[in-house]
mmCIF file of C-alpha atoms in Angstrom:
data_model
loop_
_atom_site.group_PDB
_atom_site.id
_atom_site.type_symbol
_atom_site.label_atom_id
_atom_site.label_comp_id
_atom_site.label_asym_id
_atom_site.label_seq_id
_atom_site.Cartn_x
_atom_site.Cartn_y
_atom_site.Cartn_z
ATOM 1 C CA MET A 1 31.059 -61.429 33.380
ATOM 2 C CA ILE A 2 31.314 -57.595 33.308
ATOM 3 C CA PRO A 3 31.110 -56.026 36.751
ATOM 4 C CA GLN A 4 28.006 -53.954 37.344
ATOM 5 C CA SER A 5 30.024 -50.843 38.107
ATOM 6 C CA LEU A 6 31.871 -51.100 34.787
ATOM 7 C CA MET A 7 28.621 -51.710 32.952
ATOM 8 C CA MET A 8 27.170 -48.543 34.447
ATOM 9 C CA LYS A 9 30.236 -46.580 33.348
ATOM 10 C CA ILE A 10 29.928 -47.940 29.794
ATOM 11 C CA ILE A 11 26.225 -47.067 29.661
ATOM 12 C CA GLY A 12 26.931 -43.620 31.108
ATOM 13 C CA ALA A 13 29.671 -42.989 28.554
ATOM 14 C CA ALA A 14 27.422 -44.136 25.692
ATOM 15 C CA PHE A 15 24.590 -41.936 26.911
ATOM 16 C CA ALA A 16 26.955 -38.964 27.219
ATOM 17 C CA SER A 17 28.199 -39.583 23.664
ATOM 18 C CA LEU A 18 24.643 -39.688 22.370
ATOM 19 C CA LEU A 19 23.843 -36.431 24.172
ATOM 20 C CA ALA A 20 26.978 -34.827 22.740
ATOM 21 C CA LEU A 21 26.068 -36.009 19.232
ATOM 22 C CA PHE A 22 22.519 -34.732 19.661
ATOM 23 C CA ALA A 23 23.871 -31.366 20.865
ATOM 24 C CA ILE A 24 26.181 -31.111 17.840
ATOM 25 C CA LEU A 25 23.351 -31.972 15.463
ATOM 26 C CA LEU A 26 21.129 -29.469 17.234
ATOM 27 C CA LEU A 27 23.729 -26.710 16.908
ATOM 28 C CA LEU A 28 24.279 -27.502 13.227
ATOM 29 C CA MET A 29 20.527 -27.449 12.605
ATOM 30 C CA MET A 30 20.128 -24.166 14.440
ATOM 31 C CA ARG A 31 23.062 -22.649 12.569
ATOM 32 C CA ARG A 32 21.493 -23.626 9.266
ATOM 33 C CA LEU A 33 18.119 -22.242 10.297
ATOM 34 C CA ILE A 34 19.642 -18.977 11.421
ATOM 35 C CA LEU A 35 21.418 -18.646 8.084
ATOM 36 C CA LEU A 36 18.135 -19.350 6.295
ATOM 37 C CA HIS A 37 16.416 -16.792 8.479
ATOM 38 C CA LEU A 38 18.971 -14.128 7.618
ATOM 39 C CA GLU A 39 19.058 -14.851 3.893
ATOM 40 C CA ARG A 40 17.281 -12.555 1.464
ATOM 41 C CA PRO A 41 13.787 -13.650 0.555
ATOM 42 C CA SER A 42 13.138 -15.760 -2.504
ATOM 43 C CA ILE A 43 11.987 -13.367 -5.223
ATOM 44 C CA HIS A 44 9.423 -14.505 -7.790
ATOM 45 C CA ARG A 45 9.076 -12.831 -11.178
ATOM 46 C CA ALA A 46 7.302 -15.452 -13.291
ATOM 47 C CA ILE A 47 3.515 -15.123 -13.526
ATOM 48 C CA PRO A 48 2.734 -18.692 -12.344
ATOM 49 C CA ALA A 49 5.124 -18.310 -9.399
ATOM 50 C CA LEU A 50 3.525 -14.994 -8.399
ATOM 51 C CA GLN A 51 0.047 -16.473 -8.532
ATOM 52 C CA HIS A 52 1.142 -19.521 -6.555
ATOM 53 C CA LEU A 53 2.726 -17.335 -3.870
ATOM 54 C CA LEU A 54 -0.188 -14.933 -3.502
ATOM 55 C CA SER A 55 -2.924 -17.531 -3.944
ATOM 56 C CA PRO A 56 -1.496 -20.973 -3.134
ATOM 57 C CA PRO A 57 -3.850 -23.860 -3.866
ATOM 58 C CA ASN A 58 -5.367 -25.745 -0.944
ATOM 59 C CA ALA A 59 -4.073 -23.220 1.618
ATOM 60 C CA SER A 60 -6.321 -22.608 4.608
ATOM 61 C CA SER A 61 -7.621 -19.151 5.416
ATOM 62 C CA ARG A 62 -5.435 -19.002 8.500
ATOM 63 C CA ASP A 63 -2.342 -19.980 6.505
ATOM 64 C CA LEU A 64 -3.017 -17.244 3.941
ATOM 65 C CA LEU A 65 -3.597 -14.627 6.614
ATOM 66 C CA THR A 66 -0.484 -15.703 8.526
ATOM 67 C CA SER A 67 1.704 -15.497 5.435
ATOM 68 C CA ARG A 68 0.512 -11.908 4.904
ATOM 69 C CA ALA A 69 0.638 -10.841 8.544
ATOM 70 C CA LEU A 70 4.173 -11.989 9.342
ATOM 71 C CA PRO A 71 5.961 -9.588 6.943
ATOM 72 C CA ASN A 72 3.696 -6.760 8.153
ATOM 73 C CA ALA A 73 4.749 -7.091 11.777
ATOM 74 C CA ARG A 74 6.716 -3.858 11.393
ATOM 75 C CA LEU A 75 3.392 -2.020 11.002
ATOM 76 C CA ILE A 76 2.331 -3.156 14.461
ATOM 77 C CA LYS A 77 5.488 -1.638 15.872
ATOM 78 C CA ALA A 78 5.112 1.592 13.901
ATOM 79 C CA PHE A 79 1.326 2.130 14.011
ATOM 80 C CA ALA A 80 -0.045 -0.355 16.571
ATOM 81 C CA LEU A 81 -2.368 -1.695 13.877
ATOM 82 C CA THR A 82 -4.842 -4.418 14.804
ATOM 83 C CA ASN A 83 -6.531 -5.020 11.435
ATOM 84 C CA THR A 84 -6.459 -8.007 9.088
ATOM 85 C CA PHE A 85 -3.202 -6.928 7.418
ATOM 86 C CA VAL A 86 -1.266 -7.709 10.594
ATOM 87 C CA SER A 87 -3.388 -10.525 12.011
ATOM 88 C CA CYS A 88 -3.677 -14.235 11.249
ATOM 89 C CA GLU A 89 -7.114 -14.462 12.894
ATOM 90 C CA VAL A 90 -9.958 -15.298 10.534
ATOM 91 C CA ASP A 91 -12.507 -13.526 12.771
ATOM 92 C CA ILE A 92 -10.537 -10.263 12.567
ATOM 93 C CA HIS A 93 -10.335 -10.578 8.785
ATOM 94 C CA THR A 94 -14.068 -11.267 8.489
ATOM 95 C CA ALA A 95 -14.954 -8.279 10.677
ATOM 96 C CA PHE A 96 -12.586 -5.933 8.803
ATOM 97 C CA VAL A 97 -13.789 -6.969 5.357
ATOM 98 C CA GLY A 98 -17.403 -6.714 6.492
ATOM 99 C CA ARG A 99 -16.843 -3.151 7.693
ATOM 100 C CA ALA A 100 -14.941 -2.226 4.527
ATOM 101 C CA MET A 101 -17.724 -3.610 2.326
ATOM 102 C CA PHE A 102 -20.288 -1.655 4.329
ATOM 103 C CA LEU A 103 -18.314 1.578 3.823
ATOM 104 C CA LEU A 104 -17.964 0.921 0.083
ATOM 105 C CA LYS A 105 -21.657 0.111 -0.212
ATOM 106 C CA SER A 106 -22.552 3.354 1.567
ATOM 107 C CA VAL A 107 -20.350 5.564 -0.600
ATOM 108 C CA THR A 108 -21.621 3.801 -3.736
ATOM 109 C CA GLU A 109 -25.253 4.347 -2.750
ATOM 110 C CA ARG A 110 -24.607 8.055 -2.213
ATOM 111 C CA GLY A 111 -23.392 8.185 -5.812
ATOM 112 C CA TRP A 112 -20.419 9.492 -7.738
ATOM 113 C CA VAL A 113 -21.814 13.038 -7.965
ATOM 114 C CA HIS A 114 -21.843 13.223 -4.164
ATOM 115 C CA PHE A 115 -18.309 11.831 -4.071
ATOM 116 C CA GLN A 116 -17.189 14.384 -6.656
ATOM 117 C CA ASN A 117 -18.704 17.266 -4.679
ATOM 118 C CA ILE A 118 -16.668 16.256 -1.644
ATOM 119 C CA ALA A 119 -13.550 16.014 -3.815
ATOM 120 C CA VAL A 120 -14.140 19.498 -5.246
ATOM 121 C CA ASP A 121 -14.703 20.960 -1.776
ATOM 122 C CA SER A 122 -11.560 19.211 -0.530
ATOM 123 C CA VAL A 123 -9.484 20.773 -3.311
ATOM 124 C CA GLU A 124 -10.819 24.211 -2.420
ATOM 125 C CA GLU A 125 -10.027 23.741 1.255
ATOM 126 C CA ALA A 126 -6.521 22.497 0.519
ATOM 127 C CA LEU A 127 -5.843 25.595 -1.602
ATOM 128 C CA SER A 128 -7.469 28.121 0.716
ATOM 129 C CA HIS A 129 -4.656 28.510 3.230
ATOM 130 C CA ALA A 130 -1.601 29.328 1.110
ATOM 131 C CA ASP A 131 -0.556 30.861 -2.231
ATOM 132 C CA GLU A 132 1.884 28.019 -2.750
ATOM 133 C CA LYS A 133 1.856 24.438 -1.558
ATOM 134 C CA ASP A 134 4.161 21.500 -2.132
ATOM 135 C CA PHE A 135 2.401 19.184 -4.549
ATOM 136 C CA ASP A 136 2.658 16.029 -2.448
ATOM 137 C CA ILE A 137 1.398 17.809 0.673
ATOM 138 C CA PHE A 138 -1.479 19.282 -1.340
ATOM 139 C CA VAL A 139 -2.552 15.878 -2.721
ATOM 140 C CA GLN A 140 -2.197 14.281 0.715
ATOM 141 C CA ASP A 141 -4.462 16.996 2.155
ATOM 142 C CA VAL A 142 -7.128 16.564 -0.547
ATOM 143 C CA THR A 143 -7.101 12.782 -0.319
ATOM 144 C CA MET A 144 -7.266 12.741 3.478
ATOM 145 C CA ARG A 145 -10.343 14.990 3.480
ATOM 146 C CA VAL A 146 -12.074 12.826 0.882
ATOM 147 C CA ALA A 147 -11.097 9.647 2.736
ATOM 148 C CA LEU A 148 -12.478 10.890 6.054
ATOM 149 C CA VAL A 149 -15.752 12.401 4.851
ATOM 150 C CA ALA A 150 -16.676 10.497 1.678
ATOM 151 C CA ILE A 151 -15.336 7.035 2.505
ATOM 152 C CA LEU A 152 -15.108 6.675 6.284
ATOM 153 C CA GLY A 153 -18.317 8.645 6.737
ATOM 154 C CA ILE A 154 -17.129 11.223 9.275
ATOM 155 C CA ASP A 155 -20.200 13.418 9.737
ATOM 156 C CA VAL A 156 -18.686 16.872 9.111
ATOM 157 C CA SER A 157 -18.055 19.033 6.074
ATOM 158 C CA VAL A 158 -14.527 18.977 4.677
ATOM 159 C CA GLY A 159 -14.137 22.595 5.761
ATOM 160 C CA GLU A 160 -14.662 21.652 9.406
ATOM 161 C CA LEU A 161 -11.617 19.384 9.391
ATOM 162 C CA ASP A 162 -8.688 21.188 10.979
ATOM 163 C CA SER A 163 -5.942 21.802 8.409
ATOM 164 C CA GLU A 164 -3.142 21.428 10.935
ATOM 165 C CA ASP A 165 -4.515 18.057 12.049
ATOM 166 C CA ILE A 166 -4.762 16.952 8.414
ATOM 167 C CA HIS A 167 -1.179 17.994 7.719
ATOM 168 C CA ILE A 168 0.310 16.419 10.839
ATOM 169 C CA VAL A 169 -1.563 13.131 10.404
ATOM 170 C CA SER A 170 -0.490 12.876 6.755
ATOM 171 C CA MET A 171 3.094 13.784 7.542
ATOM 172 C CA LEU A 172 3.419 11.376 10.469
ATOM 173 C CA ILE A 173 1.894 8.414 8.617
ATOM 174 C CA THR A 174 4.404 8.923 5.807
ATOM 175 C CA LEU A 175 7.288 9.357 8.248
ATOM 176 C CA LEU A 176 6.400 6.336 10.378
ATOM 177 C CA TRP A 177 5.965 4.185 7.273
ATOM 178 C CA SER A 178 9.482 5.089 6.201
ATOM 179 C CA LEU A 179 10.924 4.542 9.693
ATOM 180 C CA SER A 180 9.211 1.151 9.959
ATOM 181 C CA LYS A 181 11.539 -0.129 7.230
ATOM 182 C CA GLN A 182 14.666 0.930 9.092
ATOM 183 C CA PRO A 183 16.464 -1.108 11.788
ATOM 184 C CA ASP A 184 16.756 1.834 14.184
ATOM 185 C CA PRO A 185 14.198 2.307 16.984
ATOM 186 C CA ILE A 186 11.263 4.574 16.161
ATOM 187 C CA PRO A 187 11.016 7.679 18.376
ATOM 188 C CA ALA A 188 8.422 6.902 21.038
ATOM 189 C CA ASP A 189 6.593 10.236 20.782
ATOM 190 C CA LEU A 190 5.572 9.974 17.109
ATOM 191 C CA LEU A 191 2.697 7.481 17.319
ATOM 192 C CA PRO A 192 0.979 9.123 20.343
ATOM 193 C CA ARG A 193 1.210 12.449 18.546
ATOM 194 C CA LEU A 194 -0.278 10.932 15.393
ATOM 195 C CA ASN A 195 -3.133 9.315 17.306
ATOM 196 C CA ARG A 196 -3.855 12.528 19.196
ATOM 197 C CA HIS A 197 -4.334 14.554 16.014
ATOM 198 C CA LEU A 198 -6.188 11.739 14.260
ATOM 199 C CA ARG A 199 -8.617 11.362 17.135
ATOM 200 C CA ARG A 200 -9.500 15.044 16.758
ATOM 201 C CA LEU A 201 -10.448 14.288 13.148
ATOM 202 C CA ILE A 202 -12.256 11.031 14.012
ATOM 203 C CA PRO A 203 -13.774 11.510 17.479
ATOM 204 C CA ASP A 204 -16.110 8.477 17.329
ATOM 205 C CA GLU A 205 -14.291 5.879 19.451
ATOM 206 C CA ILE A 206 -17.070 3.311 19.053
ATOM 207 C CA ALA A 207 -17.080 3.299 15.247
ATOM 208 C CA TYR A 208 -13.294 3.645 15.051
ATOM 209 C CA PRO A 209 -11.583 2.375 18.219
ATOM 210 C CA ASN A 210 -8.267 2.376 16.351
ATOM 211 C CA PRO A 211 -8.696 4.845 13.451
ATOM 212 C CA LEU A 212 -5.383 3.954 11.808
ATOM 213 C CA ASP A 213 -6.749 0.474 11.053
ATOM 214 C CA PHE A 214 -8.911 2.088 8.356
ATOM 215 C CA VAL A 215 -7.196 5.399 7.586
ATOM 216 C CA ILE A 216 -3.955 3.788 6.425
ATOM 217 C CA PRO A 217 -5.527 1.277 3.984
ATOM 218 C CA VAL A 218 -7.843 3.948 2.569
ATOM 219 C CA TRP A 219 -5.428 6.873 2.308
ATOM 220 C CA GLU A 220 -1.840 5.691 2.067
ATOM 221 C CA THR A 221 -2.088 4.118 -1.383
ATOM 222 C CA MET A 222 -4.789 6.384 -2.798
ATOM 223 C CA TRP A 223 -2.911 9.684 -2.466
ATOM 224 C CA ARG A 224 0.100 8.321 -4.343
ATOM 225 C CA VAL A 225 -2.019 7.006 -7.217
ATOM 226 C CA ILE A 226 -3.748 10.406 -7.468
ATOM 227 C CA ALA A 227 -0.472 12.359 -7.353
ATOM 228 C CA THR A 228 1.025 10.190 -10.104
ATOM 229 C CA SER A 229 -2.153 10.446 -12.193
ATOM 230 C CA VAL A 230 -2.169 14.237 -12.012
ATOM 231 C CA ALA A 231 1.523 14.312 -12.897
ATOM 232 C CA TYR A 232 0.969 12.282 -16.075
ATOM 233 C CA ALA A 233 -2.287 13.990 -17.031
ATOM 234 C CA GLN A 234 -0.778 17.125 -18.542
ATOM 235 C CA ASN A 235 -1.136 15.602 -22.020
ATOM 236 C CA PHE A 236 -4.451 13.909 -21.241
ATOM 237 C CA SER A 237 -6.413 16.729 -19.619
ATOM 238 C CA TYR A 238 -9.336 16.284 -22.033
ATOM 239 C CA ILE A 239 -10.385 12.873 -20.705
ATOM 240 C CA PHE A 240 -10.326 14.131 -17.111
ATOM 241 C CA SER A 241 -12.311 17.226 -18.098
ATOM 242 C CA GLU A 242 -14.950 14.946 -19.603
ATOM 243 C CA LEU A 243 -15.052 12.808 -16.460
ATOM 244 C CA HIS A 244 -15.359 15.946 -14.328
ATOM 245 C CA CYS A 245 -18.362 17.035 -16.399
ATOM 246 C CA SER A 246 -19.927 13.573 -16.218
ATOM 247 C CA PRO A 247 -18.762 11.568 -13.174
ATOM 248 C CA THR A 248 -20.208 8.213 -14.236
ATOM 249 C CA MET A 249 -18.759 4.753 -14.683
ATOM 250 C CA ASP A 250 -19.711 4.879 -18.366
ATOM 251 C CA GLN A 251 -17.643 8.036 -18.848
ATOM 252 C CA PHE A 252 -14.763 6.538 -16.823
ATOM 253 C CA ARG A 253 -14.657 3.610 -19.268
ATOM 254 C CA HIS A 254 -15.441 5.616 -22.404
ATOM 255 C CA PHE A 255 -13.103 5.381 -25.414
ATOM 256 C CA ASP A 256 -13.990 7.883 -28.117
ATOM 257 C CA GLY A 257 -11.675 6.447 -30.759
ATOM 258 C CA THR A 258 -9.083 9.186 -30.236
ATOM 259 C CA HIS A 259 -8.421 9.557 -26.536
ATOM 260 C CA PRO A 260 -7.852 6.730 -24.038
ATOM 261 C CA SER A 261 -10.413 6.091 -21.361
ATOM 262 C CA VAL A 262 -9.669 7.285 -17.839
ATOM 263 C CA GLU A 263 -9.876 3.640 -16.803
ATOM 264 C CA TRP A 264 -6.970 2.769 -19.121
ATOM 265 C CA PHE A 265 -5.098 5.820 -17.847
ATOM 266 C CA ILE A 266 -5.396 4.864 -14.158
ATOM 267 C CA THR A 267 -4.546 1.237 -14.954
ATOM 268 C CA GLU A 268 -1.392 2.408 -16.751
ATOM 269 C CA VAL A 269 -0.457 4.630 -13.794
ATOM 270 C CA MET A 270 -0.681 1.635 -11.479
ATOM 271 C CA ARG A 271 1.253 -0.543 -13.925
ATOM 272 C CA LEU A 272 4.210 1.856 -14.158
ATOM 273 C CA HIS A 273 3.985 2.949 -10.527
ATOM 274 C CA PRO A 274 2.418 0.125 -8.504
ATOM 275 C CA PRO A 275 1.779 1.298 -4.925
ATOM 276 C CA SER A 276 3.417 -1.907 -3.659
ATOM 277 C CA LYS A 277 6.287 -2.853 -5.925
ATOM 278 C CA ARG A 278 6.886 -6.042 -3.974
ATOM 279 C CA ILE A 279 4.344 -8.074 -2.032
ATOM 280 C CA ALA A 280 5.962 -10.066 0.755
ATOM 281 C CA ARG A 281 4.844 -13.360 2.205
ATOM 282 C CA ALA A 282 6.372 -15.445 4.996
ATOM 283 C CA SER A 283 5.809 -18.730 6.781
ATOM 284 C CA LEU A 284 7.077 -19.998 10.102
ATOM 285 C CA ILE A 285 9.818 -22.623 10.059
ATOM 286 C CA HIS A 286 9.425 -25.388 12.626
ATOM 287 C CA PRO A 287 12.972 -26.716 12.955
ATOM 288 C CA PHE A 288 12.338 -29.841 14.987
ATOM 289 C CA PRO A 289 10.469 -33.049 14.208
ATOM 290 C CA ALA A 290 6.891 -33.215 15.434
ATOM 291 C CA PHE A 291 7.673 -35.980 17.953
ATOM 292 C CA LEU A 292 9.961 -33.650 19.940
ATOM 293 C CA PRO A 293 8.478 -31.449 22.672
ATOM 294 C CA LEU A 294 7.084 -28.056 21.597
ATOM 295 C CA SER A 295 9.549 -26.478 24.026
ATOM 296 C CA PHE A 296 12.347 -26.996 21.478
ATOM 297 C CA ASP A 297 10.617 -24.697 18.990
ATOM 298 C CA LYS A 298 9.872 -22.207 21.755
ATOM 299 C CA LEU A 299 13.502 -22.204 22.881
ATOM 300 C CA THR A 300 14.690 -21.526 19.329
ATOM 301 C CA ALA A 301 12.177 -18.690 18.933
ATOM 302 C CA LYS A 302 13.237 -17.188 22.269
ATOM 303 C CA LEU A 303 16.932 -17.313 21.392
ATOM 304 C CA PHE A 304 16.788 -16.260 17.747
ATOM 305 C CA GLY A 305 13.283 -14.919 17.148
ATOM 306 C CA SER A 306 10.703 -16.564 14.924
ATOM 307 C CA LEU A 307 12.389 -18.377 12.059
ATOM 308 C CA LEU A 308 10.731 -17.362 8.816
ATOM 309 C CA ARG A 309 10.844 -18.530 5.260
ATOM 310 C CA ARG A 310 10.524 -15.267 3.346
ATOM 311 C CA GLU A 311 9.257 -14.937 -0.207
ATOM 312 C CA CYS A 312 8.444 -11.952 -2.365
ATOM 313 C CA ALA A 313 6.301 -11.327 -5.451
ATOM 314 C CA ASP A 314 8.183 -8.764 -7.549
ATOM 315 C CA ILE A 315 5.125 -6.970 -8.887
ATOM 316 C CA GLY A 316 7.106 -4.013 -10.213
ATOM 317 C CA SER A 317 9.335 -6.155 -12.434
ATOM 318 C CA VAL A 318 6.443 -8.145 -13.874
ATOM 319 C CA LEU A 319 4.406 -5.039 -14.621
ATOM 320 C CA GLN A 320 7.345 -3.512 -16.508
ATOM 321 C CA SER A 321 8.726 -6.648 -18.129
ATOM 322 C CA ARG A 322 9.561 -6.194 -21.818
ATOM 323 C CA CYS A 323 8.893 -9.880 -22.348
ATOM 324 C CA ILE A 324 5.276 -9.248 -21.337
ATOM 325 C CA TRP A 325 4.610 -5.630 -22.298
ATOM 326 C CA GLY A 326 6.929 -5.148 -25.262
ATOM 327 C CA ALA A 327 9.788 -2.785 -26.049
ATOM 328 C CA ASP A 328 7.862 0.229 -24.708
ATOM 329 C CA ALA A 329 7.234 -1.389 -21.304
ATOM 330 C CA ASP A 330 8.836 1.567 -19.506
ATOM 331 C CA VAL A 331 6.809 4.158 -21.441
ATOM 332 C CA PHE A 332 3.505 5.615 -20.213
ATOM 333 C CA GLU A 333 1.013 4.387 -22.810
ATOM 334 C CA PRO A 334 -2.655 4.040 -21.760
ATOM 335 C CA PHE A 335 -3.655 2.769 -25.209
ATOM 336 C CA ARG A 336 -1.917 -0.531 -24.464
ATOM 337 C CA PHE A 337 -5.106 -1.546 -22.627
ATOM 338 C CA HIS A 338 -7.258 -1.372 -25.760
ATOM 339 C CA SER A 339 -8.856 -4.786 -26.200
ATOM 340 C CA ASN A 340 -7.237 -5.127 -29.634
ATOM 341 C CA ARG A 341 -3.759 -4.781 -28.124
ATOM 342 C CA LEU A 342 -4.089 -6.506 -24.786
ATOM 343 C CA THR A 343 -2.577 -9.986 -24.661
ATOM 344 C CA ARG A 344 -3.756 -12.837 -22.484
ATOM 345 C CA ASP A 345 -0.825 -12.457 -20.056
ATOM 346 C CA GLN A 346 -1.316 -8.694 -19.853
ATOM 347 C CA GLU A 347 -5.010 -9.129 -19.131
ATOM 348 C CA MET A 348 -4.146 -11.663 -16.437
ATOM 349 C CA ILE A 349 -1.739 -9.397 -14.527
ATOM 350 C CA LYS A 350 -3.011 -5.856 -15.120
ATOM 351 C CA SER A 351 -4.781 -5.865 -11.741
ATOM 352 C CA LEU A 352 -1.786 -7.264 -9.805
ATOM 353 C CA PRO A 353 -1.353 -3.955 -7.897
ATOM 354 C CA PHE A 354 -4.499 -5.015 -6.005
ATOM 355 C CA GLY A 355 -3.153 -8.503 -5.271
ATOM 356 C CA CYS A 356 -4.836 -11.689 -6.417
ATOM 357 C CA GLY A 357 -6.745 -14.653 -5.099
ATOM 358 C CA ARG A 358 -9.049 -14.811 -2.104
ATOM 359 C CA TYR A 359 -7.538 -11.815 -0.353
ATOM 360 C CA LYS A 360 -7.366 -9.398 -3.259
ATOM 361 C CA CYS A 361 -8.134 -5.799 -2.246
ATOM 362 C CA VAL A 362 -11.881 -5.447 -1.646
ATOM 363 C CA ALA A 363 -11.839 -1.998 -3.313
ATOM 364 C CA ALA A 364 -10.179 -3.194 -6.530
ATOM 365 C CA ASN A 365 -13.260 -2.447 -8.663
ATOM 366 C CA TRP A 366 -14.110 0.811 -6.901
ATOM 367 C CA ALA A 367 -10.798 2.555 -6.188
ATOM 368 C CA PRO A 368 -9.684 3.339 -9.789
ATOM 369 C CA MET A 369 -12.862 5.331 -10.455
ATOM 370 C CA ALA A 370 -12.441 7.164 -7.137
ATOM 371 C CA ALA A 371 -8.842 8.030 -8.021
ATOM 372 C CA GLY A 372 -10.007 9.271 -11.413
ATOM 373 C CA ILE A 373 -12.664 11.571 -9.940
ATOM 374 C CA ILE A 374 -10.322 13.075 -7.333
ATOM 375 C CA SER A 375 -7.638 13.565 -9.990
ATOM 376 C CA ALA A 376 -10.189 15.254 -12.248
ATOM 377 C CA ALA A 377 -11.215 17.617 -9.437
ATOM 378 C CA ILE A 378 -7.579 18.627 -8.917
ATOM 379 C CA LEU A 379 -6.881 19.037 -12.635
ATOM 380 C CA ASP A 380 -10.001 21.169 -13.081
ATOM 381 C CA ARG A 381 -8.662 23.564 -10.438
ATOM 382 C CA VAL A 382 -5.149 23.904 -11.871
ATOM 383 C CA GLN A 383 -6.050 23.998 -15.579
ATOM 384 C CA SER A 384 -5.272 26.824 -17.946
ATOM 385 C CA GLY A 385 -7.280 29.921 -17.050
ATOM 386 C CA SER A 386 -7.565 28.998 -13.379
ATOM 387 C CA ASP A 387 -6.054 31.053 -10.565
ATOM 388 C CA PHE A 388 -3.763 28.152 -9.618
ATOM 389 C CA ARG A 389 -1.111 26.353 -11.625
ATOM 390 C CA LEU A 390 0.728 23.075 -11.255
ATOM 391 C CA VAL A 391 4.498 23.535 -11.308
ATOM 392 C CA THR A 392 6.187 20.324 -12.405
ATOM 393 C CA GLY A 393 9.447 18.886 -11.126
ATOM 394 C CA LYS A 394 12.097 16.862 -12.920
ATOM 395 C CA SER A 395 10.769 13.429 -12.001
ATOM 396 C CA ILE A 396 7.649 11.742 -10.658
ATOM 397 C CA GLY A 397 7.927 10.702 -7.023
ATOM 398 C CA ASP A 398 6.301 8.105 -4.790
ATOM 399 C CA ARG A 399 5.929 8.607 -1.022
ATOM 400 C CA GLU A 400 8.882 10.936 -1.418
ATOM 401 C CA GLY A 401 10.727 12.382 -4.382
ATOM 402 C CA TRP A 402 8.371 15.193 -5.402
ATOM 403 C CA SER A 403 11.061 17.885 -5.301
ATOM 404 C CA GLY A 404 10.225 20.822 -7.565
ATOM 405 C CA TRP A 405 6.511 19.985 -7.763
ATOM 406 C CA SER A 406 4.106 22.530 -6.319
ATOM 407 C CA VAL A 407 0.707 24.165 -6.728
ATOM 408 C CA VAL A 408 1.036 27.930 -6.979
ATOM 409 C CA ALA A 409 -1.441 30.797 -7.148
ATOM 410 C CA GLU A 410 -1.106 32.710 -10.425
ATOM 411 C CA ALA A 411 -0.335 35.990 -8.641
ATOM 412 C CA ALA A 412 2.379 34.347 -6.551
ATOM 413 C CA LYS A 413 3.790 32.630 -9.636
ATOM 414 C CA SER A 414 3.901 35.891 -11.583
ATOM 415 C CA LEU A 415 5.632 37.645 -8.694
ATOM 416 C CA SER A 416 8.150 34.827 -8.428
ATOM 417 C CA SER A 417 8.868 35.042 -12.177
ATOM 418 C CA ARG A 418 9.416 38.821 -11.986
ATOM 419 C CA ASN A 419 11.784 38.400 -9.044
ATOM 420 C CA SER A 420 13.737 35.754 -10.951
ATOM 421 C CA GLU A 421 14.050 38.048 -13.974
ATOM 422 C CA SER A 422 15.219 40.980 -11.837
ATOM 423 C CA THR A 423 18.010 38.931 -10.324
#
């Protein structure tokens, strides 16, 4: 018979071995999870895979919101956003969408002529303070004024908005967006400065307790679509002139047999230059079996951060794929959206810049017309015979990259040309 003391030693040794084995397995599991966490995201370029990622079947509302919010965590750090784009809470999403729909309903009820008048006034204000203005700064200024007065309903005229506040808010949003993608810490003074100037533009703290929650979704994409549209419109000025004369949805969609509709034009702009070239999604990885205490997951998260499975819909590649769009996929060609040319796959993905599924952009049907009207107001002011001209650069930019592009008063341009000739 084995002595009790020896039995206890054997049991103790066996228990210690089991603990050691469990620790080794735990370390191996954690190592694998960390490697997964650090790996590049899975990138999807096939249409079915994109649709499955952005609109997975049988996913709950909370799961969909979480998968969108996790990759956007950087925007909380940069802008202290609290809206649906950074939250997994269904109540926050419902409230945000409700407010957005109310704003869209209000601007729609006021009519496109009213919207156009604000756009025209915004162009005049943006041009009134200098003989020459960088093109991107000019478009940012115009779009911010329209966004604040026409869309967000700030009860002032566009001329009452302080130009310095407009410039600083636009500049800091663009800067912070860029810094949010970098690993380095963001300077602590930038966001308070941004909020200070933005609050002067939007003083109503009840309607907009955190103005950036609405300003960024409304403005940040819109100004880039407008800038790109104006850049491409040099050979299509006629269709924008017609829309400027008749700011109606019928005119926006009108095809006269010779010129493309403005709707096709804006759709082609967003195909070649989608505001979001990649749409990220992520889900939390729970490394331990459900029967283990929740503290194991919490310990892993504390030591290594939340472990995420990252995936990405490569919108830019799909929208420029030669397999889908043909040999001229990288060429600006609005006529490709004529019903006689459009294929089933092209029809299916042409609106991908607005996302897809349940959480597609709520302004998807409204925003292209708005971009067309603002673009038309700008083009009307810099057309031949006007006192301002658009000076084009070598390439079309995005948030950055507009070097060489500017809007210049004719007198200033003539003086500059004479000085160049004299030297």
